[in-house]
C-alpha cells in the first residue's frame, strides 16, 4: 500500500529533511526508523522536497510503500508515539500506488518570518530571524512583483553547478507587515536550493534601500548568483503547504 | 537608583526564578550576573515572586538598586545583549526608592494551558501540557466560581509546614476553550506554593468527572492538601502579569 503523510517539524535540531549518512539527524531518517520498527522491514520515505538544516515545516508531505495491518490512524498514532517531540505526523492517508509526493506536487508555499521588533520574543525565538528596519515595504512589493512569474532563477540558486533547468514559476509573493514582524509568503511550482532564502535576502536588501526595486529584472537576467542578495539564515523559514492536483497521475 | 524590570522567559531550561546556590540555573541568578558585570558591583534582584522550575513568564517583574550612568533603555539593551536568548527584558523604568516588586504587588495573573488536541503541536510543545478530554467545561466553571473569593487555601498549598496565613483572594478564574486548548486564567492577590497548579489539577479532575463541582467548598474547608487534586506539571504554566497600585508606597 502507498501511504501519504502530512508532517510538522521544528527543524532547529535537525540537519534538514534528507538523509545524509548515518551520523546526521534528519527528519526523513527519523521517519524511516520508526516505520522500519513498525513494519519490521526497511521503508523508504519520499519527501515532497528537501528542507535545509534548521528549516521548519508546518505542512511537509511524504509518501512510502509498505504493508501493515494497522489502520491509517493507528499508523499516525504509532509514529507520534515513537517520533521525537519536535516531529508530528498530522495525517496519514492511503493514496494511488503511483502517487509520489515530490513528482506529483503542483505547488508549494513557504513563509519567511523576520522579527522587526528589536526586543526578542523568547517564545518565538527559534522560528523568526531578527532584523531591525526600517523596511520600505512598498519597494519590497514592487521588487516582488518583478520576481513573480516564470523566470530562470539561476541568480537565486546556491548550487552553481546545477545542470538542470533553473526555470521556475512563482505564482505569488505576498509580503505582510505586523507590529512585530515582516512575513514573506512564496507560492510556486518548485524552488531551487536556497532559492526562498536568497529571494528573501534580496527583497530585504531592497527594503533597506541597498537595492532598487527596478533592478530585479537585471538580477534575473544576470543568471549569476552574485547578482542577487544575501542568503537569509534558516530559522526564519518554514514550508507551509504542498499542493497536489485532485487526481495524482 | 531603584530600577524596575519587566521580564519574559521560557522557563524550560531553568530551575525557576529564585537563586538556589551556585550550581542551579535560575533567572534571578542570570539577571544578577549581567547586572553585576554591568555595574562592577554585586546587585541583588528582587522578583515579584518565585516561579517554579519549568514555569514560564510573559510579564515577570523585579527591581534592583544600583548606580549607573546608563539610561534605562541602555540598561535594557545591555541586559538583552548578555542574557541568554530564552530571557528578555522588555522594559526598564526608574521607580520610587522604596518600591519593592514583591511587597508592592497588588495582583498577579497566571495562565495554565492544556492542549486537548491529541496531535501534538511541535511549535508550542514546551508551553502547553497535553491531556485528552472530554472535559465538562460547565462543571469546571461552577467549581471555579466556588474557589473564587477570599478563602484559606491550605488545601491547595504544597508546603504543609507553612506557618504563615494561607488566606488569599482570587478575583477571577476564567476558563477558555478553543479548538485545540483549554486555558485557565487566575487573577489573585497572591498565590501559595504550587497553588495555581493544584487549583488547575482540581478543576481538571472536575472536568473529567472525577470530582463534583459542588465539592469545592468541602475541599477548601478540609484545609488539607490531600483533599485537593493533582499538581499539574510546570510547563503549561506562565506568569502573565503583575499589577501595582498607581503610587507604590
Coordinates of C-alpha atoms in Angstrom, one line a residue:
Chain A
X1 CA 0.0 0.0 0.0
X2 CA 1.1 3.6 -0.7
X3 CA 0.7 5.9 2.2
X4 CA 0.9 9.7 2.2
X5 CA 2.0 11.7 5.3
X6 CA 1.3 15.2 6.4
X7 CA 4.2 16.2 8.7
X8 CA 5.1 19.1 11.0
X9 CA 8.5 19.7 12.5
X10 CA 10.6 22.1 14.4
X11 CA 13.8 21.9 12.3
X12 CA 16.1 23.5 14.9
X13 CA 17.8 20.3 16.0
X14 CA 18.0 18.7 12.6
X15 CA 20.3 18.6 9.6
X16 CA 17.3 19.0 7.4
X17 CA 14.8 16.7 5.8
X18 CA 17.1 14.5 3.8
X19 CA 19.2 11.6 5.0
X20 CA 22.9 12.2 4.8
X21 CA 24.7 9.1 6.0
X22 CA 24.2 7.7 9.4
X23 CA 25.6 10.3 11.8
X24 CA 23.3 13.2 10.8
X25 CA 20.0 13.8 12.4
X26 CA 17.3 14.2 9.7
X27 CA 13.5 14.1 9.7
X28 CA 13.5 11.5 6.8
X29 CA 15.9 9.4 8.9
X30 CA 13.6 9.6 12.0
X31 CA 10.5 8.7 9.9
X32 CA 12.2 5.7 8.3
X33 CA 13.5 4.4 11.6
X34 CA 10.0 4.4 13.2
X35 CA 8.3 2.9 10.1
X36 CA 11.1 0.3 10.0
X37 CA 10.4 -0.6 13.6
X38 CA 6.6 -0.7 12.9
X39 CA 6.7 -2.9 9.8
X40 CA 9.8 -5.0 10.6
X41 CA 11.2 -4.1 7.1
X42 CA 13.2 -1.3 5.6
X43 CA 10.9 1.5 4.5
X44 CA 11.9 4.3 2.2
X45 CA 10.1 7.6 2.8
X46 CA 9.9 10.1 -0.2
X47 CA 9.5 13.7 0.8
X48 CA 8.0 16.4 -1.3
X49 CA 11.4 18.0 -1.3
X50 CA 14.3 18.7 1.0
X51 CA 14.2 21.3 3.7
X52 CA 17.6 22.6 4.7
X53 CA 19.2 22.3 8.2
X54 CA 17.3 24.4 10.7
X55 CA 14.3 25.0 8.4
X56 CA 10.8 24.2 9.9
X57 CA 7.7 22.7 8.4
X58 CA 4.0 23.2 9.1
X59 CA 2.9 21.0 6.2
X60 CA 5.6 18.8 4.7
X61 CA 4.3 15.8 2.8
X62 CA 5.9 12.5 2.1
X63 CA 4.9 9.0 0.9
X64 CA 6.1 5.5 1.5
X65 CA 5.1 2.0 0.3
X66 CA 4.8 -0.7 2.9
X67 CA 2.4 -3.5 4.2
X68 CA 0.7 -3.3 7.6
X69 CA -2.5 -4.5 9.3
X70 CA -2.7 -1.1 11.1
X71 CA -5.3 1.5 10.0
X72 CA -4.2 4.9 8.9
X73 CA -5.0 6.4 12.3
X74 CA -3.1 3.6 14.0
X75 CA -0.1 4.3 11.8
X76 CA -0.3 8.0 12.7
X77 CA -0.6 7.3 16.4
X78 CA 2.3 4.8 16.2
X79 CA 4.5 7.4 14.5
X80 CA 3.7 10.1 17.0
X81 CA 4.4 7.7 19.9
X82 CA 7.9 6.9 18.7
X83 CA 8.9 10.1 16.9
X84 CA 10.8 12.8 18.9
X85 CA 8.5 15.6 20.3
X86 CA 9.7 18.1 17.6
X87 CA 8.2 16.0 14.8
X88 CA 4.5 15.3 14.5
X89 CA 2.5 13.4 11.9
X90 CA -0.8 15.2 11.5
X91 CA -2.4 12.8 9.0
X92 CA -1.9 9.5 7.2
X93 CA -3.9 8.6 4.1
X94 CA -3.8 5.9 1.5
X95 CA -3.0 7.1 -2.0
X96 CA -2.8 5.7 -5.5
X97 CA 0.1 3.3 -6.0
X98 CA 1.9 5.6 -8.4
X99 CA 1.4 8.8 -6.2
X100 CA 4.9 10.3 -5.5
X101 CA 5.0 13.3 -3.0
X102 CA 7.7 15.1 -5.0
X103 CA 6.9 14.3 -8.6
X104 CA 3.2 15.0 -8.2
X105 CA 3.4 18.2 -6.2
X106 CA 2.0 21.0 -8.2
X107 CA 2.7 24.0 -5.8
X108 CA 4.4 24.8 -2.6
X109 CA 4.1 27.6 -0.1
X110 CA 7.0 28.8 2.0
X111 CA 7.0 31.5 4.6
X112 CA 10.0 33.5 5.9
X113 CA 9.4 35.4 9.1
X114 CA 11.6 38.4 10.2
X115 CA 11.1 39.8 13.7
X116 CA 11.4 43.6 13.3
X117 CA 10.7 44.4 17.0
X118 CA 14.2 44.9 18.5
X119 CA 13.1 43.2 21.7
X120 CA 13.4 39.5 21.3
X121 CA 10.4 37.1 21.6
X122 CA 11.7 34.4 23.9
X123 CA 8.8 32.1 22.9
X124 CA 9.1 32.5 19.1
X125 CA 12.9 32.9 19.0
X126 CA 13.5 29.7 17.1
X127 CA 11.0 30.5 14.4
X128 CA 12.0 34.0 13.3
X129 CA 15.1 35.8 12.3
X130 CA 15.6 39.2 13.9
X131 CA 16.4 42.3 11.8
X132 CA 15.7 45.9 12.6
X133 CA 14.4 48.1 9.8
X134 CA 13.1 50.4 8.8
X135 CA 12.0 48.5 5.8
X136 CA 10.4 50.1 2.7
X137 CA 7.5 47.7 2.2
X138 CA 6.3 49.4 -0.9
X139 CA 9.7 48.9 -2.6
X140 CA 9.8 45.3 -1.5
X141 CA 6.4 44.7 -3.0
X142 CA 7.4 46.3 -6.3
X143 CA 10.5 44.1 -6.4
X144 CA 8.4 41.1 -5.5
X145 CA 6.1 41.8 -8.4
X146 CA 9.0 41.7 -10.8
X147 CA 10.2 38.3 -9.4
X148 CA 6.7 36.8 -9.7
X149 CA 6.0 34.8 -12.8
X150 CA 8.1 32.3 -14.9
X151 CA 11.8 33.1 -14.9
X152 CA 15.2 31.4 -15.0
X153 CA 16.1 31.7 -11.3
X154 CA 19.8 30.8 -11.7
X155 CA 20.7 34.1 -9.9
X156 CA 18.7 32.8 -6.9
X157 CA 20.2 29.4 -6.7
X158 CA 23.1 28.4 -4.3
X159 CA 24.2 25.5 -6.5
X160 CA 26.1 26.9 -9.5
X161 CA 27.0 23.6 -10.9
X162 CA 23.4 22.6 -11.4
X163 CA 22.9 21.2 -14.9
X164 CA 19.1 21.0 -14.9
X165 CA 16.8 23.9 -15.8
X166 CA 16.5 26.7 -13.3
X167 CA 13.2 27.9 -14.8
X168 CA 10.5 28.0 -12.2
X169 CA 7.1 29.7 -11.8
X170 CA 6.4 31.8 -8.7
X171 CA 2.6 32.3 -8.6
X172 CA 2.6 34.7 -5.7
X173 CA 4.9 36.6 -3.3
X174 CA 2.9 38.2 -0.5
X175 CA 4.6 40.5 2.0
X176 CA 2.8 41.1 5.2
X177 CA 3.7 43.6 7.9
X178 CA 2.5 43.3 11.5
X179 CA 3.6 45.3 14.5
X180 CA 6.4 42.9 15.3
X181 CA 7.1 41.1 12.1
X182 CA 7.6 41.0 8.4
X183 CA 6.4 37.8 6.6
X184 CA 7.3 36.8 3.1
X185 CA 4.9 34.2 1.6
X186 CA 6.1 32.5 -1.6
X187 CA 3.9 30.1 -3.6
X188 CA 5.5 28.5 -6.7
X189 CA 5.7 25.3 -8.7
X190 CA 9.1 24.5 -7.2
X191 CA 12.1 26.1 -5.6
X192 CA 15.8 25.7 -6.2
X193 CA 18.4 25.2 -3.5
X194 CA 18.3 28.2 -1.0
X195 CA 16.0 30.0 -3.5
X196 CA 13.5 31.2 -0.9
X197 CA 16.2 32.4 1.4
X198 CA 18.0 34.2 -1.4
X199 CA 14.8 35.8 -2.7
X200 CA 14.0 37.0 0.8
X201 CA 17.5 38.3 1.3
X202 CA 17.3 40.2 -2.0
X203 CA 13.9 41.7 -1.0
X204 CA 15.2 42.6 2.4
X205 CA 18.2 44.5 0.8
X206 CA 15.6 46.3 -1.4
X207 CA 13.6 47.1 1.7
X208 CA 16.7 48.5 3.4
X209 CA 17.4 50.8 0.4
X210 CA 20.5 48.8 -0.7
X211 CA 19.0 47.8 -4.0
X212 CA 16.5 49.4 -6.3
X213 CA 13.2 47.5 -6.8
X214 CA 13.5 48.0 -10.6
X215 CA 16.9 46.2 -10.6
X216 CA 15.2 42.8 -10.1
X217 CA 14.8 42.3 -13.9
X218 CA 18.6 42.8 -14.3
X219 CA 19.3 40.4 -11.4
X220 CA 17.2 37.7 -13.1
X221 CA 18.9 38.3 -16.5
X222 CA 22.4 38.1 -15.0
X223 CA 21.9 34.4 -14.3
X224 CA 24.6 34.7 -11.8
X225 CA 24.3 34.1 -8.0
X226 CA 26.5 37.2 -7.3
X227 CA 23.9 39.4 -8.8
X228 CA 21.3 38.6 -6.1
X229 CA 21.3 39.4 -2.4
X230 CA 22.3 37.5 0.8
X231 CA 21.1 34.1 1.8
X232 CA 18.9 34.5 4.9
X233 CA 19.6 32.2 7.9
X234 CA 17.4 29.0 8.0
X235 CA 15.5 29.6 11.3
X236 CA 13.1 32.1 9.8
X237 CA 11.9 29.7 7.1
X238 CA 9.1 27.2 7.1
X239 CA 7.5 25.0 4.5
X240 CA 3.8 25.8 5.0
X241 CA 1.9 23.7 2.3
X242 CA 2.4 21.3 -0.5
X243 CA -0.4 21.2 -3.1
X244 CA -1.4 18.3 -5.3
X245 CA -3.8 18.0 -8.2
X246 CA -7.0 16.2 -7.4
X247 CA -6.0 13.2 -9.4
X248 CA -2.4 12.2 -9.0
X249 CA -1.1 10.6 -12.2
Chain B
X1 CA 18.6 54.4 41.9
X2 CA 15.8 51.8 42.1
X3 CA 15.1 50.2 38.8
X4 CA 12.0 48.1 37.9
X5 CA 12.3 45.4 35.2
X6 CA 9.6 43.7 33.1
X7 CA 10.9 40.3 32.1
X8 CA 9.9 37.5 29.8
X9 CA 11.3 34.0 29.9
X10 CA 11.0 30.5 28.6
X11 CA 11.4 28.6 31.9
X12 CA 12.1 25.2 30.2
X13 CA 15.9 25.2 30.9
X14 CA 15.8 26.8 34.4
X15 CA 15.4 25.7 38.0
X16 CA 12.9 28.5 38.4
X17 CA 13.2 32.2 39.2
X18 CA 14.9 32.1 42.6
X19 CA 18.6 31.5 43.2
X20 CA 19.5 28.2 44.9
X21 CA 23.2 28.0 45.4
X22 CA 25.7 28.3 42.7
X23 CA 25.1 25.2 40.6
X24 CA 21.5 25.8 39.7
X25 CA 20.4 27.8 36.6
X26 CA 17.9 30.4 37.7
X27 CA 16.5 33.6 36.1
X28 CA 17.3 35.7 39.1
X29 CA 20.9 34.4 39.0
X30 CA 21.3 35.3 35.3
X31 CA 19.9 38.8 35.9
X32 CA 22.2 39.4 38.8
X33 CA 25.2 38.1 36.9
X34 CA 24.6 40.5 34.0
X35 CA 23.9 43.5 36.3
X36 CA 27.0 42.7 38.3
X37 CA 29.0 42.7 35.1
X38 CA 27.4 46.0 34.0
X39 CA 27.9 47.9 37.3
X40 CA 31.1 46.2 38.6
X41 CA 29.3 45.6 41.9
X42 CA 27.1 42.9 43.4
X43 CA 23.5 43.6 42.6
X44 CA 20.5 41.9 44.3
X45 CA 17.4 41.5 42.1
X46 CA 14.1 41.2 43.9
X47 CA 11.4 39.3 41.9
X48 CA 7.7 39.8 42.3
X49 CA 7.7 36.2 43.5
X50 CA 9.2 32.8 42.6
X51 CA 8.2 30.9 39.6
X52 CA 9.0 27.2 39.9
X53 CA 11.3 25.1 37.7
X54 CA 10.0 24.9 34.2
X55 CA 7.4 27.6 34.6
X56 CA 7.4 30.5 32.0
X57 CA 6.8 34.2 32.3
X58 CA 5.3 36.7 29.9
X59 CA 5.4 39.5 32.4
X60 CA 7.5 38.8 35.5
X61 CA 8.6 42.0 37.4
X62 CA 11.6 42.6 39.5
X63 CA 13.5 45.6 41.0
X64 CA 17.1 46.3 41.9
X65 CA 19.1 49.2 43.5
X66 CA 22.3 50.2 41.7
X67 CA 24.2 53.1 40.3
X68 CA 25.0 53.5 36.6
X69 CA 25.5 56.3 34.1
X70 CA 23.4 54.3 31.5
X71 CA 19.9 55.3 30.6
X72 CA 17.0 52.9 31.2
X73 CA 17.0 51.9 27.5
X74 CA 20.7 51.4 27.6
X75 CA 20.3 49.2 30.7
X76 CA 17.6 47.2 28.9
X77 CA 19.8 46.8 25.8
X78 CA 22.8 45.7 27.8
X79 CA 20.8 43.1 29.6
X80 CA 19.4 41.7 26.4
X81 CA 22.8 41.6 24.8
X82 CA 24.3 39.5 27.6
X83 CA 21.3 37.5 28.9
X84 CA 20.7 34.0 27.3
X85 CA 18.2 34.0 24.4
X86 CA 15.4 32.5 26.5
X87 CA 15.3 35.5 28.8
X88 CA 14.3 39.0 27.6
X89 CA 14.0 42.3 29.4
X90 CA 11.1 44.1 27.8
X91 CA 11.3 47.3 29.8
X92 CA 13.4 49.1 32.4
X93 CA 12.0 52.0 34.4
X94 CA 13.1 54.1 37.4
X95 CA 10.8 53.7 40.4
X96 CA 10.5 55.2 43.9
X97 CA 13.4 54.2 46.3
X98 CA 11.0 52.2 48.5
X99 CA 9.3 50.4 45.6
X100 CA 9.6 46.6 46.1
X101 CA 8.4 44.3 43.3
X102 CA 7.0 41.7 45.7
X103 CA 5.8 43.7 48.6
X104 CA 4.0 46.3 46.5
X105 CA 2.4 43.9 44.0
X106 CA -1.4 44.1 44.3
X107 CA -2.5 41.4 41.8
X108 CA -1.0 38.7 39.6
X109 CA -2.4 36.8 36.7
X110 CA -1.3 33.3 35.8
X111 CA -2.4 31.2 32.8
X112 CA -2.3 27.4 32.6
X113 CA -2.6 25.9 29.1
X114 CA -3.7 22.4 28.3
X115 CA -3.5 21.1 24.8
X116 CA -6.6 19.0 24.2
X117 CA -5.9 18.2 20.6
X118 CA -4.4 14.7 20.7
X119 CA -2.0 15.7 17.9
X120 CA 1.0 17.4 19.4
X121 CA 1.9 21.0 18.4
X122 CA 5.6 20.8 17.7
X123 CA 6.0 24.6 17.9
X124 CA 4.1 25.1 21.1
X125 CA 5.1 21.8 22.8
X126 CA 7.1 23.5 25.6
X127 CA 4.3 25.8 26.6
X128 CA 1.4 23.5 27.0
X129 CA 0.6 20.3 28.8
X130 CA -1.2 17.7 26.7
X131 CA -4.4 16.0 28.1
X132 CA -7.2 14.5 26.2
X133 CA -10.7 15.1 27.4
X134 CA -13.5 15.3 27.0
X135 CA -13.8 18.0 29.7
X136 CA -17.0 19.2 31.1
X137 CA -16.3 22.9 30.9
X138 CA -19.6 23.9 32.6
X139 CA -18.7 21.8 35.7
X140 CA -15.2 23.3 35.8
X141 CA -16.7 26.8 35.6
X142 CA -19.1 26.0 38.5
X143 CA -16.2 24.7 40.6
X144 CA -14.1 27.8 39.7
X145 CA -16.9 30.0 40.9
X146 CA -16.7 28.3 44.3
X147 CA -13.0 28.8 44.5
X148 CA -13.1 32.5 43.6
X149 CA -13.1 34.9 46.5
X150 CA -11.3 35.1 49.8
X151 CA -10.5 31.7 51.3
X152 CA -7.9 29.8 53.3
X153 CA -6.2 27.9 50.5
X154 CA -4.2 25.4 52.7
X155 CA -5.7 22.5 50.7
X156 CA -4.1 24.0 47.6
X157 CA -0.7 24.5 49.0
X158 CA 2.2 22.1 48.5
X159 CA 4.1 23.2 51.7
X160 CA 2.2 21.8 54.7
X161 CA 4.6 23.1 57.2
X162 CA 3.8 26.7 56.3
X163 CA 3.2 28.8 59.4
X164 CA 2.0 32.0 57.7
X165 CA -1.6 32.6 56.8
X166 CA -2.8 30.7 53.7
X167 CA -5.7 33.2 53.2
X168 CA -5.7 34.6 49.7
X169 CA -8.2 36.3 47.5
X170 CA -8.8 35.1 44.0
X171 CA -10.5 37.8 42.0
X172 CA -11.2 35.8 38.9
X173 CA -10.8 32.3 37.4
X174 CA -11.6 32.4 33.7
X175 CA -11.7 29.1 31.7
X176 CA -11.5 29.5 28.0
X177 CA -11.9 26.7 25.4
X178 CA -10.6 26.8 21.9
X179 CA -10.5 24.1 19.3
X180 CA -7.1 22.9 20.5
X181 CA -6.8 24.2 24.0
X182 CA -8.2 24.8 27.4
X183 CA -6.8 27.9 29.2
X184 CA -7.2 28.6 32.9
X185 CA -6.7 32.2 33.8
X186 CA -6.2 33.0 37.5
X187 CA -6.0 36.5 38.9
X188 CA -5.5 37.0 42.6
X189 CA -3.7 39.0 45.3
X190 CA -1.1 36.3 45.7
X191 CA -0.6 32.5 45.3
X192 CA 0.9 29.9 47.6
X193 CA 3.4 27.3 46.5
X194 CA 2.1 25.2 43.6
X195 CA -1.3 26.8 44.3
X196 CA -2.1 27.5 40.6
X197 CA -1.0 24.1 39.5
X198 CA -3.1 22.4 42.3
X199 CA -6.1 24.6 41.5
X200 CA -5.8 23.6 37.8
X201 CA -5.4 20.0 38.7
X202 CA -8.5 20.0 40.8
X203 CA -10.5 21.8 38.1
X204 CA -9.3 19.3 35.5
X205 CA -10.4 16.4 37.7
X206 CA -13.8 18.1 38.0
X207 CA -13.9 18.5 34.2
X208 CA -13.1 14.8 33.8
X209 CA -15.9 13.8 36.1
X210 CA -13.7 12.6 38.9
X211 CA -15.0 15.2 41.3
X212 CA -18.2 17.1 41.8
X213 CA -18.1 20.9 41.2
X214 CA -20.1 21.3 44.5
X215 CA -17.3 19.6 46.4
X216 CA -15.0 22.6 46.2
X217 CA -16.4 24.1 49.4
X218 CA -15.6 20.9 51.3
X219 CA -12.1 20.8 49.7
X220 CA -11.4 24.4 51.0
X221 CA -12.8 23.6 54.4
X222 CA -10.7 20.5 54.8
X223 CA -7.5 22.6 54.9
X224 CA -5.7 19.5 53.9
X225 CA -3.6 19.1 50.7
X226 CA -4.9 15.5 50.3
X227 CA -8.5 16.9 49.8
X228 CA -7.5 18.7 46.6
X229 CA -6.5 17.3 43.2
X230 CA -3.2 16.6 41.4
X231 CA -0.4 19.1 40.9
X232 CA -0.2 19.9 37.2
X233 CA 3.2 19.7 35.5
X234 CA 5.1 23.1 35.3
X235 CA 5.4 23.5 31.5
X236 CA 1.8 24.5 31.0
X237 CA 2.1 27.4 33.5
X238 CA 3.0 31.0 32.8
X239 CA 3.1 34.2 34.9
X240 CA 1.3 36.6 32.7
X241 CA 1.1 39.9 34.6
X242 CA 2.0 41.5 37.9
X243 CA -0.1 44.5 38.8
X244 CA 0.8 47.5 41.1
X245 CA -1.1 50.4 42.5
X246 CA -0.5 53.7 40.8
X247 CA 1.5 55.0 43.7
X248 CA 3.9 52.5 45.2
X249 CA 4.4 53.1 49.0

